[in-house]
Amino acid sequence: MSQLSARRRSVNAIMLTLTGVCTVVAVGLLFFILGYLLVEGGSSLNLDFFTKLPVAVGETGGGMANALLGSAKVLILATLIGVPIGFLAGIFLAEWATPGLAAAIRFVTDLLNGVPSIVIGIFAYTLIVLRTKQFSTWAGGVALGIMMIPIALRSTEEFLRAVPNSMREGAMALGATKSRTIFSVVVPAAIRGLISGMMLNLARVAGETAPLLFTALNNQFWSPGWNQPTATLPVQIFTFAISPYNDLHRQAWAAGFMLLFLVLLINITARSIVSRGGLKAR
Amino acid sequence: MTKTLLNLAGTLVGAALMLPAQTLINGAGATFPAPMYTKWFSEYKKLHNDIQFNYQPLGSGAGIKQVTEGTVDFGASDALMTDAQISDFTAKQKTSILALPTVAGAVVPIYNVPGVTGTINFTGPMLADIFLGKITKWNDPAIMKANPSMKLPGNDIVVVHRAEASGTTFCFTDYLAKVSPDWKSKVGAPNAAPNWPTGLGAKGSDGVAGQVKQTANSIGYVELVFAEQNKIGYGAVQNKDGKYVTASLAGITAAAAGAVKTMPEDFRVSIVDSPGGATYPISTFTWLLVPQDIKDPAKKAALKGFLTWMLKDGQNMTEALSYAKLPKEVVAKEEKAIAKIK
Amino acid sequence: MASASTSVPEARVPSSPRASVSTRLFSGDGITLAVVFLAAATIIAITLLLVIELWINSAASREKFGFAFLATSVWDPANGEFGALPFIFGTVVTSALSLIIAVPFGLGAAIFLAELAPPKVSDTMTFLIELLAAVPSVIFGLIGIFVLLPALNTVVPFLKNHLGSMGLFSGPFYGPSILTAGVVLSVMIAPYIISVSREVLLAVPRDLREAALALGATRWETTWQVVVPYARTGIFGSVFLALARALGETMAVTMVIGNSPRIVASLLAPGYSIASVIANEFSEATGNLYTSALIELALVLFALTIVLNGAARLLISATTKRRKK
């Protein structure tokens, strides 16, 4: 065994330690952010926060009840729009499409995925808000739904392809039609991955602010139905954060903590259902 | 999974729709009067539970644009609409736009200078030079001259202005153009979104206030109530008569009173740099932009009802937020204008 | 060899009089195929519509300014003069800065996770780092305003003293600036670099490492001189991916960049990015020219992110495919 020079050995030790430091810092950042939000906002997550409406500009108190409901409504709509389209198209890609067609559809979907969220907001504004002459919850839902499509498609295709062909062949051999096979055999086999993918998708759009700025706008009060502007959690955080009022800052921290907590909870649950790596699909 | 989701959706939809049949009116516009308007609308809701006015302070420019596109039922602006904007509105909405004044307020120069707790005096040309980037340090001779007894540090001035089209900016640049030929030639006529020579952009009056509060050595301009509510220091401005006046109800009222005689039928008037010993020079009215023809009868009734209430009971709430009431003559004129809304 | 889609011939259920209408109807492949094809077609339609709307609604600005739009640095809505350069500058410089910070740092972490850490530790830490990518942009903005800005206020004077002569750190520092935006972005894109680089590093064949070690190289030398160069293409791919993400970031940047459409050759100066100006000015753009100028900016941003995303995927799949051979 040749003698390693002291220089080479020390470079080795230093660089390897540095890489460890980088990793620890990266992981530490997550805990720092979570911890900071907890400290600043945790105590403000009181009953008022969950039940009261925001007060007039300049007054103190109030809460984010309407923003919580608004976010829920927008996200439900987004899921109802984005997931079925992505899911069904994913089935098409995995079970029927020829390689060329599949590649073309994947390419177009990647294009859609790469669109910055603010541009999707503009698209929804010109498509819906200008034409219906109304800022609305459903315009916001459509914007977020469009953002959910590419990931829904990708994850559906990926998990369906992972189901072994033997299962399909077995079903066919028993006389099932192709669609029967897909819905009774293949999809249930892939269900964990599909649910996990849907949850990750939801967590991602739950925090999106930009597409909602020109679609759902904002609302000081409750927003009845689906055709009125509505308050949403991320937009409220943004508005409160850039204001000068300390009381609003306090509420922004609380909302931020809650949002982050929910997003992380969904992420962790989704990933524990199925362990798969990589952010490439984003 | 789908079943649970559908059930949840149904419940939430139901919950969301279970409110009594309501007249819902959406408006957007100036941040200048936002504390007043949001207060008015929440009080009005307490009186009339079935009428809900949702007001979003996005800036005067956004108010003008969205009411022109018809995406909101009314707009709000402290910037006078340009002729181009008015004809754009008429072309798109097939009716005229009424600009109805609501209150008068003051634009104050706010600052955050470490070690300075008193009131800094500003002359008009001085303010213009600061925002032009010609005066760059707090201990500039011009500033020292107007404040002989004050200890000002030699730090760089951080200019903060509005990032978006703003009526507050319109009023402020109106003043700067009137008192500084330099400003007028370099930046131009009063403008809601001028080409700022220097500085940081912040969103909304509250954004500017927030930025100044967080940034040492900064100067900005916001409506008086934002400075008061957040305990941000603001300066005295030299008025046309040469006196240094800090913004107050008296100063704004004096400025507004002076405009009464020259108030045109369409209420488009500037009260900036008005004469008078006690006048605060950077004052302005702010207007609600309401289309003259409103098709929905419920919305029309609600708007007219609100406007009438605003001119009577609403006016009694303005002074608590440091906005001046409208002069009596203006109120009378406006009541006639409201009758025009069909 | 399995083809891309299952090539098992479609079986037909002999229609039985006792099978219910719905069974026969819904087990018919025709309807299912029609439905899923429709879904796929909808996606294409939406994307096409998006591109068309962007193209059409930016027509006024494109016709008036042509390509000069990309080179003009004046943004004066009041006088109808629009130029994209300040925003392209702001977007590019903040993204470049974020890469300069995040790439060495991210690559270092990826090396540790791929080469040094025991598998379980590596998996757990990667999991946690990927959670960082799930943090919403507005929360990064919140932390940026209230934590990073005050922190930078203490660090920058030190930087100015030592690096001020470089010009990059010249001029006054107000807080919101290109530097602040760059730092926030670097934290946001680091997880992408770490995650993808780790995967491409793991895809490098063992034999290469073993050969290098057998020849007497240290662990670090093996990694740096053999493994990383082999995975170079994939690492570039991760950088492009991170860059594409940084370019389109709106909220966090808007909250800390200073919103000033001026081109200044100092990192300490406030700036403006394409996404930020659209977010701030879109709802108030009166007049056709103003709106179409903003939409043209959106088009520019869209084009940039498409190109980068496409390049990224090509590079990443090239590296991970090599291993399968």
Coordinates of N, CA and C in Angstrom, one line a residue, chain B residues 58-66 68-69 85 88 92 156-159 161 163-166 187 191 193-203 211 214-216, chain C residues 74-79 145-146 149-150 153 171-177 254-255 257-262 270 272 279-288 290-291:
Chain B
L58 N -56.1 47.6 -4.2 CA -55.0 47.1 -5.1 C -54.2 48.3 -5.6
G59 N -54.7 49.5 -5.4 CA -54.1 50.7 -6.0 C -55.0 51.3 -6.9
S60 N -54.9 52.7 -7.0 CA -55.8 53.4 -7.9 C -55.8 52.9 -9.3
G61 N -54.7 52.6 -9.8 CA -54.6 52.2 -11.2 C -55.4 50.9 -11.4
A62 N -55.3 50.0 -10.5 CA -56.0 48.7 -10.6 C -57.5 49.0 -10.5
G63 N -57.9 50.0 -9.7 CA -59.3 50.3 -9.5 C -59.9 50.8 -10.9
I64 N -59.1 51.7 -11.5 CA -59.6 52.2 -12.8 C -59.7 51.1 -13.8
K65 N -58.6 50.3 -13.9 CA -58.6 49.2 -14.9 C -59.8 48.2 -14.7
Q66 N -59.9 47.8 -13.4 CA -60.9 46.7 -13.2 C -62.3 47.2 -13.4
T68 N -63.2 49.5 -15.5 CA -63.3 49.7 -16.9 C -63.6 48.3 -17.6
E69 N -62.9 47.3 -17.1 CA -63.1 45.9 -17.7 C -64.4 45.3 -17.2
Q85 N -58.4 57.3 -20.3 CA -59.0 56.3 -19.5 C -60.5 56.4 -19.5
D88 N -61.8 55.1 -22.7 CA -61.7 53.7 -22.7 C -62.9 53.1 -21.9
K92 N -65.9 50.7 -23.4 CA -66.0 49.3 -23.0 C -67.4 49.1 -22.2
D156 N -27.0 57.7 3.9 CA -27.6 57.8 2.6 C -29.1 57.7 2.8
I157 N -29.9 58.5 2.1 CA -31.3 58.4 2.1 C -31.8 57.3 1.2
V158 N -32.7 56.4 1.8 CA -33.3 55.4 1.0 C -34.6 55.8 0.6
V159 N -34.9 56.0 -0.7 CA -36.2 56.5 -1.2 C -37.1 55.3 -1.4
H161 N -40.9 54.3 -2.9 CA -42.0 54.8 -3.6 C -43.0 53.7 -3.9
A163 N -44.7 50.8 -6.0 CA -44.3 49.9 -7.2 C -45.4 50.0 -8.3
E164 N -46.6 50.2 -7.9 CA -47.7 50.1 -8.8 C -48.4 51.5 -9.0
A165 N -49.3 51.6 -9.9 CA -50.0 52.8 -10.2 C -50.8 53.2 -9.1
S166 N -50.6 54.4 -8.5 CA -51.2 54.8 -7.3 C -51.7 56.2 -7.3
V187 N -39.3 64.5 -14.7 CA -40.3 63.4 -14.6 C -41.6 63.7 -15.2
N191 N -48.7 62.0 -12.2 CA -48.8 60.7 -12.8 C -48.9 59.7 -11.7
A193 N -48.1 56.6 -12.1 CA -46.9 55.7 -12.2 C -45.8 56.3 -13.0
P194 N -45.1 57.2 -12.3 CA -44.0 57.9 -13.1 C -42.8 57.0 -13.2
N195 N -41.9 57.5 -14.0 CA -40.6 56.8 -14.1 C -39.7 57.3 -13.0
W196 N -39.8 56.7 -11.9 CA -39.0 57.1 -10.7 C -37.5 57.1 -11.0
P197 N -36.8 58.2 -10.7 CA -35.4 58.3 -10.9 C -34.6 57.4 -10.0
T198 N -35.2 57.1 -8.8 CA -34.4 56.4 -7.8 C -35.4 55.7 -6.8
G199 N -34.8 54.7 -6.1 CA -35.6 54.2 -4.9 C -36.2 52.8 -5.1
L200 N -36.7 52.3 -4.0 CA -37.3 51.0 -3.9 C -38.8 51.1 -4.2
G201 N -39.4 50.1 -4.8 CA -40.8 50.1 -5.0 C -41.5 49.2 -4.0
A202 N -42.6 49.6 -3.4 CA -43.3 48.8 -2.4 C -44.8 48.8 -2.8
K203 N -45.5 47.7 -2.5 CA -46.8 47.5 -3.0 C -47.9 48.1 -2.0
Q211 N -42.3 49.1 4.5 CA -40.9 49.2 4.0 C -40.1 50.3 4.8
Q214 N -39.3 49.2 8.3 CA -38.2 48.2 8.4 C -36.9 48.7 7.9
T215 N -36.8 49.8 7.2 CA -35.5 50.2 6.6 C -35.0 51.5 7.2
A216 N -33.9 51.4 7.8 CA -33.3 52.6 8.4 C -32.9 53.6 7.3
Chain C
V74 N -35.9 51.1 -20.9 CA -36.8 52.1 -20.3 C -38.1 51.4 -20.0
W75 N -38.7 51.5 -18.8 CA -40.0 51.0 -18.5 C -40.8 52.2 -18.0
D76 N -41.6 52.8 -18.9 CA -42.3 54.0 -18.5 C -43.7 53.9 -19.0
P77 N -44.6 53.3 -18.2 CA -46.0 53.0 -18.6 C -46.7 54.3 -18.9
A78 N -46.4 55.4 -18.2 CA -47.1 56.6 -18.4 C -46.9 57.2 -19.8
N79 N -45.7 57.0 -20.3 CA -45.5 57.5 -21.7 C -45.5 56.4 -22.7
I145 N -38.2 38.5 4.4 CA -38.4 39.9 4.9 C -38.0 40.0 6.3
F146 N -38.4 39.1 7.2 CA -38.2 39.3 8.6 C -37.0 38.6 9.2
L149 N -33.4 39.8 5.7 CA -33.1 41.2 5.5 C -32.3 41.8 6.7
P150 N -32.8 41.6 7.9 CA -32.0 42.1 9.1 C -30.7 41.4 9.2
N153 N -28.4 42.9 6.7 CA -28.0 44.3 7.1 C -26.8 44.3 8.0
G171 N -22.0 50.8 -3.8 CA -23.3 51.5 -3.7 C -24.0 51.2 -2.4
P172 N -25.0 52.0 -2.0 CA -25.6 51.8 -0.7 C -26.5 50.5 -0.7
F173 N -26.6 49.9 0.4 CA -27.5 48.7 0.6 C -28.7 49.1 1.4
Y174 N -29.9 48.9 0.8 CA -31.1 49.3 1.5 C -31.8 48.1 2.2
G175 N -31.4 46.9 1.8 CA -32.2 45.8 2.3 C -32.7 45.0 1.1
P176 N -33.8 45.4 0.6 CA -34.3 44.7 -0.6 C -33.4 44.9 -1.8
S177 N -32.9 43.8 -2.4 CA -31.9 44.0 -3.4 C -31.8 42.7 -4.2
T254 N -40.6 38.9 -5.2 CA -41.3 40.1 -5.2 C -41.1 40.8 -3.8
M255 N -41.1 39.9 -2.8 CA -41.1 40.4 -1.4 C -39.7 41.0 -1.0
I257 N -37.0 41.9 -3.6 CA -36.1 42.3 -4.6 C -36.0 43.9 -4.7
G258 N -37.0 44.6 -4.1 CA -36.9 46.0 -4.2 C -37.7 46.7 -5.3
N259 N -38.2 45.9 -6.3 CA -39.1 46.4 -7.2 C -38.7 47.7 -7.9
S260 N -37.5 47.7 -8.4 CA -37.0 49.0 -9.0 C -36.5 48.6 -10.4
P261 N -37.2 49.1 -11.5 CA -36.8 48.7 -12.8 C -35.6 49.4 -13.4
R262 N -34.5 49.3 -12.7 CA -33.2 50.0 -13.1 C -32.1 48.9 -13.2
P270 N -31.4 47.5 -5.6 CA -32.7 46.9 -5.8 C -32.8 46.6 -7.3
Y272 N -35.6 44.2 -10.3 CA -36.9 43.8 -10.6 C -36.9 42.5 -11.5
A279 N -46.6 40.4 -11.5 CA -47.4 40.3 -10.3 C -47.9 41.6 -9.8
N280 N -46.9 42.6 -9.8 CA -47.3 43.9 -9.3 C -48.1 44.8 -10.2
E281 N -47.9 44.7 -11.5 CA -48.5 45.7 -12.4 C -49.7 45.1 -13.2
F282 N -49.9 43.8 -13.3 CA -50.8 43.3 -14.2 C -52.2 43.8 -13.9
S283 N -52.6 43.8 -12.7 CA -54.0 44.1 -12.4 C -54.4 45.6 -12.6
E284 N -53.4 46.4 -12.9 CA -53.7 47.8 -13.1 C -53.2 48.3 -14.5
A285 N -52.8 47.4 -15.3 CA -52.3 47.9 -16.6 C -53.4 48.4 -17.5
T286 N -53.6 49.7 -17.5 CA -54.6 50.3 -18.3 C -54.1 50.5 -19.7
G287 N -55.0 50.2 -20.7 CA -54.6 50.4 -22.0 C -54.0 49.2 -22.6
N288 N -54.2 49.0 -23.9 CA -53.9 47.8 -24.6 C -52.4 47.6 -24.6
Y290 N -49.9 48.6 -22.6 CA -49.3 48.3 -21.3 C -49.6 46.8 -21.1
T291 N -50.8 46.4 -21.2 CA -51.2 45.0 -20.9 C -50.4 44.0 -21.8

